[in-house]
Coordinates of C-alpha atoms and ligand atoms in Angstrom, one line a residue:
M1 CA -0.2 0.3 0.1
G2 CA 1.1 3.7 -0.6
E3 CA 2.4 5.8 1.8
V4 CA -0.7 7.4 3.6
R5 CA 0.1 11.4 4.0
D6 CA -0.8 13.5 6.7
P7 CA -2.7 16.4 4.5
A8 CA -2.2 19.2 7.3
A9 CA 1.7 18.2 7.0
E10 CA 1.6 18.1 3.2
L11 CA -0.1 21.7 3.2
A12 CA 2.7 22.9 5.6
E13 CA 5.5 21.7 3.7
V14 CA 4.0 23.5 0.5
A15 CA 3.9 26.5 2.7
R16 CA 7.1 26.2 3.6
E17 CA 8.2 26.1 -0.1
L18 CA 6.3 28.8 -0.8
R19 CA 8.0 31.1 1.6
R20 CA 11.0 29.8 0.2
H21 CA 9.9 31.1 -2.9
V22 CA 9.0 34.4 -1.5
R23 CA 12.3 34.6 -0.2
W24 CA 14.1 33.9 -3.4
A25 CA 11.8 35.9 -5.1
Q26 CA 12.9 38.9 -2.9
G27 CA 16.7 38.3 -3.3
R28 CA 16.8 38.7 -7.4
G29 CA 17.1 42.0 -9.1
E30 CA 18.0 41.0 -12.7
T31 CA 16.2 42.6 -15.9
Q32 CA 14.0 40.6 -17.9
A33 CA 15.4 40.5 -21.6
P34 CA 13.4 42.3 -24.3
L35 CA 11.9 40.1 -27.4
A36 CA 12.8 41.5 -30.5
G37 CA 10.5 44.4 -32.0
P38 CA 7.1 45.2 -31.8
G39 CA 5.0 42.0 -32.2
A40 CA 7.8 39.7 -32.7
S41 CA 6.8 36.1 -33.5
E42 CA 9.5 34.1 -31.9
L43 CA 8.2 32.7 -28.4
P44 CA 10.8 33.3 -25.5
V45 CA 13.1 30.6 -25.2
A46 CA 14.9 31.1 -21.7
V47 CA 12.5 29.7 -19.1
E48 CA 13.9 29.9 -16.0
I49 CA 12.7 27.4 -13.5
P50 CA 12.4 28.6 -9.6
P51 CA 14.8 26.3 -7.6
V52 CA 11.2 25.0 -5.6
A53 CA 8.5 22.9 -7.1
R54 CA 5.0 24.5 -6.4
P55 CA 1.7 23.6 -7.2
G56 CA 0.0 25.3 -9.9
G57 CA -3.7 26.8 -10.6
A58 CA -6.1 27.0 -8.2
D59 CA -4.4 25.3 -5.6
G60 CA -1.1 27.1 -5.9
L61 CA -3.0 30.4 -6.0
S62 CA -5.1 29.4 -2.7
L63 CA -1.5 28.8 -1.4
V64 CA -0.3 32.2 -2.2
R65 CA -3.4 33.6 -0.8
T66 CA -3.2 31.3 2.7
E67 CA 0.3 32.4 2.7
L68 CA -0.4 36.4 2.5
G69 CA -3.3 36.1 5.3
D70 CA -4.4 39.0 6.9
C71 CA -1.1 40.8 5.4
R72 CA 0.8 43.2 7.5
R73 CA 3.9 43.4 6.2
C74 CA 3.9 47.1 5.1
K75 CA 1.7 50.2 6.3
L76 CA -1.1 50.0 3.3
C77 CA -2.8 47.4 5.7
E78 CA -3.7 50.2 8.0
G79 CA -6.1 52.2 5.8
R80 CA -7.4 48.9 3.9
S81 CA -10.8 47.7 4.3
N82 CA -10.1 45.0 2.1
L83 CA -7.1 43.2 0.6
V84 CA -7.5 42.6 -3.1
F85 CA -5.5 39.3 -4.1
G86 CA -6.5 39.1 -7.4
A87 CA -9.6 37.7 -9.8
G88 CA -10.4 35.4 -12.6
D89 CA -9.7 32.4 -13.8
P90 CA -7.0 30.5 -12.2
H91 CA -6.2 28.5 -15.3
A92 CA -6.3 31.6 -17.6
D93 CA -4.0 32.0 -20.8
L94 CA -3.8 35.4 -20.0
V95 CA -3.3 37.6 -17.1
F96 CA -3.7 41.5 -16.6
V97 CA -1.5 43.1 -13.8
G98 CA -2.5 46.6 -12.6
E99 CA -0.7 49.1 -10.0
G100 CA -3.0 48.5 -6.8
P101 CA -6.6 48.9 -6.0
G102 CA -8.2 52.2 -5.6
A103 CA -11.5 53.1 -3.7
E104 CA -14.1 50.6 -4.9
E105 CA -11.8 47.7 -5.2
D106 CA -10.8 48.3 -1.7
E107 CA -14.3 48.2 -0.6
Q108 CA -15.5 45.4 -2.6
G109 CA -12.1 43.4 -2.2
E110 CA -11.9 42.8 -6.2
P111 CA -9.5 44.1 -8.7
F112 CA -10.7 46.7 -11.1
V113 CA -14.3 47.5 -10.5
G114 CA -14.3 51.1 -10.9
K115 CA -14.2 53.5 -13.7
P116 CA -10.8 52.3 -15.0
G117 CA -12.1 48.8 -14.0
Q118 CA -15.3 49.1 -16.1
L119 CA -13.1 50.1 -19.0
L120 CA -10.9 46.9 -18.7
T121 CA -13.9 44.9 -19.0
R122 CA -14.8 46.2 -22.0
M123 CA -11.2 45.8 -23.3
I124 CA -11.2 42.4 -22.1
E125 CA -14.6 42.0 -24.2
A126 CA -13.6 43.6 -27.4
M127 CA -11.0 40.8 -27.2
G128 CA -14.0 38.3 -27.4
L129 CA -13.2 37.2 -23.8
R130 CA -15.6 37.5 -20.5
R131 CA -13.5 38.6 -17.6
E132 CA -14.3 35.4 -15.6
Q133 CA -11.9 34.2 -18.5
V134 CA -8.7 35.8 -17.7
Y135 CA -6.8 36.7 -14.5
I136 CA -6.6 40.2 -12.8
C137 CA -4.5 41.2 -10.3
N138 CA -2.2 44.1 -9.1
V139 CA 1.3 44.5 -8.1
V140 CA 0.2 45.6 -4.5
K141 CA -2.8 44.0 -3.3
C142 CA -4.0 47.5 -0.5
R143 CA -5.4 50.5 -1.8
P144 CA -2.3 53.4 -1.3
P145 CA -3.8 56.3 0.6
G146 CA -5.2 59.1 -1.9
N147 CA -4.4 56.6 -4.8
R148 CA -0.7 57.6 -4.5
S149 CA 1.5 55.4 -6.4
P150 CA 2.8 52.5 -3.8
E151 CA 6.3 53.1 -2.2
P152 CA 9.3 51.0 -2.4
E153 CA 9.4 49.1 0.8
E154 CA 5.3 48.6 -0.1
I155 CA 6.4 46.9 -3.4
A156 CA 9.0 45.1 -1.4
A157 CA 6.5 43.7 1.1
C158 CA 3.9 42.6 -2.0
E159 CA 5.8 41.8 -5.1
P160 CA 6.8 38.1 -3.7
F161 CA 3.4 37.6 -3.8
L162 CA 2.5 39.1 -7.0
Q163 CA 5.5 36.8 -8.3
A164 CA 4.3 33.6 -6.8
Q165 CA 0.5 34.1 -8.2
L166 CA 2.4 34.3 -11.7
A167 CA 4.3 31.4 -10.9
A168 CA 1.1 29.3 -10.2
L169 CA -1.1 30.9 -13.1
R170 CA 1.6 30.5 -15.5
P171 CA -0.1 32.1 -18.1
K172 CA 0.7 32.1 -21.8
A173 CA 0.7 36.0 -21.6
I174 CA 0.6 38.7 -19.3
V175 CA -0.5 42.1 -19.8
A176 CA 1.3 44.9 -17.7
L177 CA -1.7 47.9 -17.2
G178 CA 0.3 50.9 -17.4
E179 CA 4.0 52.1 -16.5
F180 CA 3.8 50.9 -13.0
A181 CA 3.4 47.6 -13.5
A182 CA 5.1 47.2 -16.7
Q183 CA 8.6 49.0 -14.7
T184 CA 8.2 46.7 -11.4
L185 CA 7.4 43.4 -13.5
L186 CA 10.5 44.4 -15.7
R187 CA 12.7 45.8 -13.4
E188 CA 13.6 48.9 -15.4
Q189 CA 12.6 52.3 -15.8
T190 CA 11.7 52.9 -19.1
P191 CA 8.8 55.2 -20.0
I192 CA 5.5 53.5 -20.9
T193 CA 4.8 55.4 -24.0
R194 CA 8.2 53.4 -25.1
L195 CA 7.5 50.0 -23.6
R196 CA 3.7 49.7 -25.0
G197 CA 3.5 47.9 -27.9
T198 CA 6.8 45.6 -27.4
W199 CA 6.6 42.3 -26.7
R200 CA 9.2 41.7 -23.7
V201 CA 9.7 38.5 -21.2
Y202 CA 8.6 37.8 -17.4
E203 CA 10.1 34.5 -16.1
G204 CA 9.8 33.3 -19.3
I205 CA 6.3 34.5 -20.2
P206 CA 5.2 36.7 -22.9
L207 CA 4.5 40.2 -21.6
M208 CA 3.1 42.8 -23.4
P209 CA 3.0 46.5 -21.7
T210 CA 0.4 49.1 -22.2
F211 CA -1.8 52.2 -21.1
H212 CA -3.3 51.7 -17.9
P213 CA -7.0 52.1 -18.4
A214 CA -7.3 55.3 -15.9
Y215 CA -4.9 56.8 -18.1
L216 CA -7.0 55.8 -21.6
L217 CA -10.0 57.7 -19.5
R218 CA -7.8 60.9 -19.4
S219 CA -6.3 60.4 -22.6
P220 CA -9.0 58.6 -24.8
A221 CA -7.1 59.7 -28.2
E222 CA -4.3 56.9 -27.0
K223 CA -7.0 54.2 -26.9
A224 CA -6.5 53.0 -30.5
K225 CA -2.7 52.6 -29.2
A226 CA -3.9 50.3 -26.6
W227 CA -6.2 48.3 -28.6
D228 CA -3.4 47.7 -31.3
D229 CA -1.2 46.1 -28.0
L230 CA -4.4 44.2 -27.2
K231 CA -4.2 42.9 -30.9
L232 CA -1.0 41.8 -30.7
V233 CA -1.8 39.7 -27.8
M234 CA -4.7 38.2 -29.4
A235 CA -2.2 37.1 -32.5
R236 CA -0.1 35.7 -30.0
L237 CA -2.7 33.6 -28.4
G238 CA -4.2 32.6 -31.5
M239 CA -6.9 34.4 -30.9
E240 CA -9.9 35.0 -33.7
P241 CA -9.1 38.6 -35.1
P242 CA -12.0 40.8 -33.9
A243 CA -14.6 41.9 -36.2
R244 CA -13.5 46.0 -37.6
R245 CA -14.3 48.3 -34.8
Ligands
URA1 N1 -6.1 50.5 -10.9 C1 -5.3 49.6 -10.5 O1 -4.0 49.9 -10.8 N2 -5.8 48.3 -10.2 C2 -7.0 48.3 -9.7 O2 -7.4 47.1 -9.0 C3 -8.1 49.6 -9.9 C4 -7.4 50.6 -10.4

């Protein structure tokens, strides 16, 4: 008969592995290499495997959520109503990463549900997808007061959990929404105006930086560029080109 394992001991072991991964992620700092040119067709070859085995999908995500717990690792916990972990399909091919929750997200505990979130939903639907078919999360999980940008120590505290989420999700493509998410994931300071529309690589996963929906609400003339970026994502995922808009 096979060995009977204690589920609690097994979970504790996986949680230890996750903590090791978080420490590993905290110690890293290399730049992610760009893919060649806008819409480059080659898939990235360098897939870096982190030095721990982790479960993926829903199990992996729920472990990350458990590890995050009632997080008090940075001062953003003091003003939050709800921690906004992420939402969507744990097996999604496509993940959108934003900056951090705003007031409505903080209230509801869901990412991208305010005005910019409604625009993001329309963008996803224009791609022929439903929100539930993708996964949406943020760099930081708690609302920065007054919607300011997250500070370096807040990012440092939270980013390992984003990394662990993405490692569990292992999507076919990531869309980084806005300069903050793109620069954080790519570990570089290039402005979003130069990053957008060009395939990059995050941990072996193709990453497309594009404008943040909040920016698009302020600058609607830029929506066409964001749509061009999403069409590159659709092409890479082998999705049907949308009907002419
Ligand atoms: N802006 C973000 O970057 N994320 C959200 O969840 C909402 C607004």
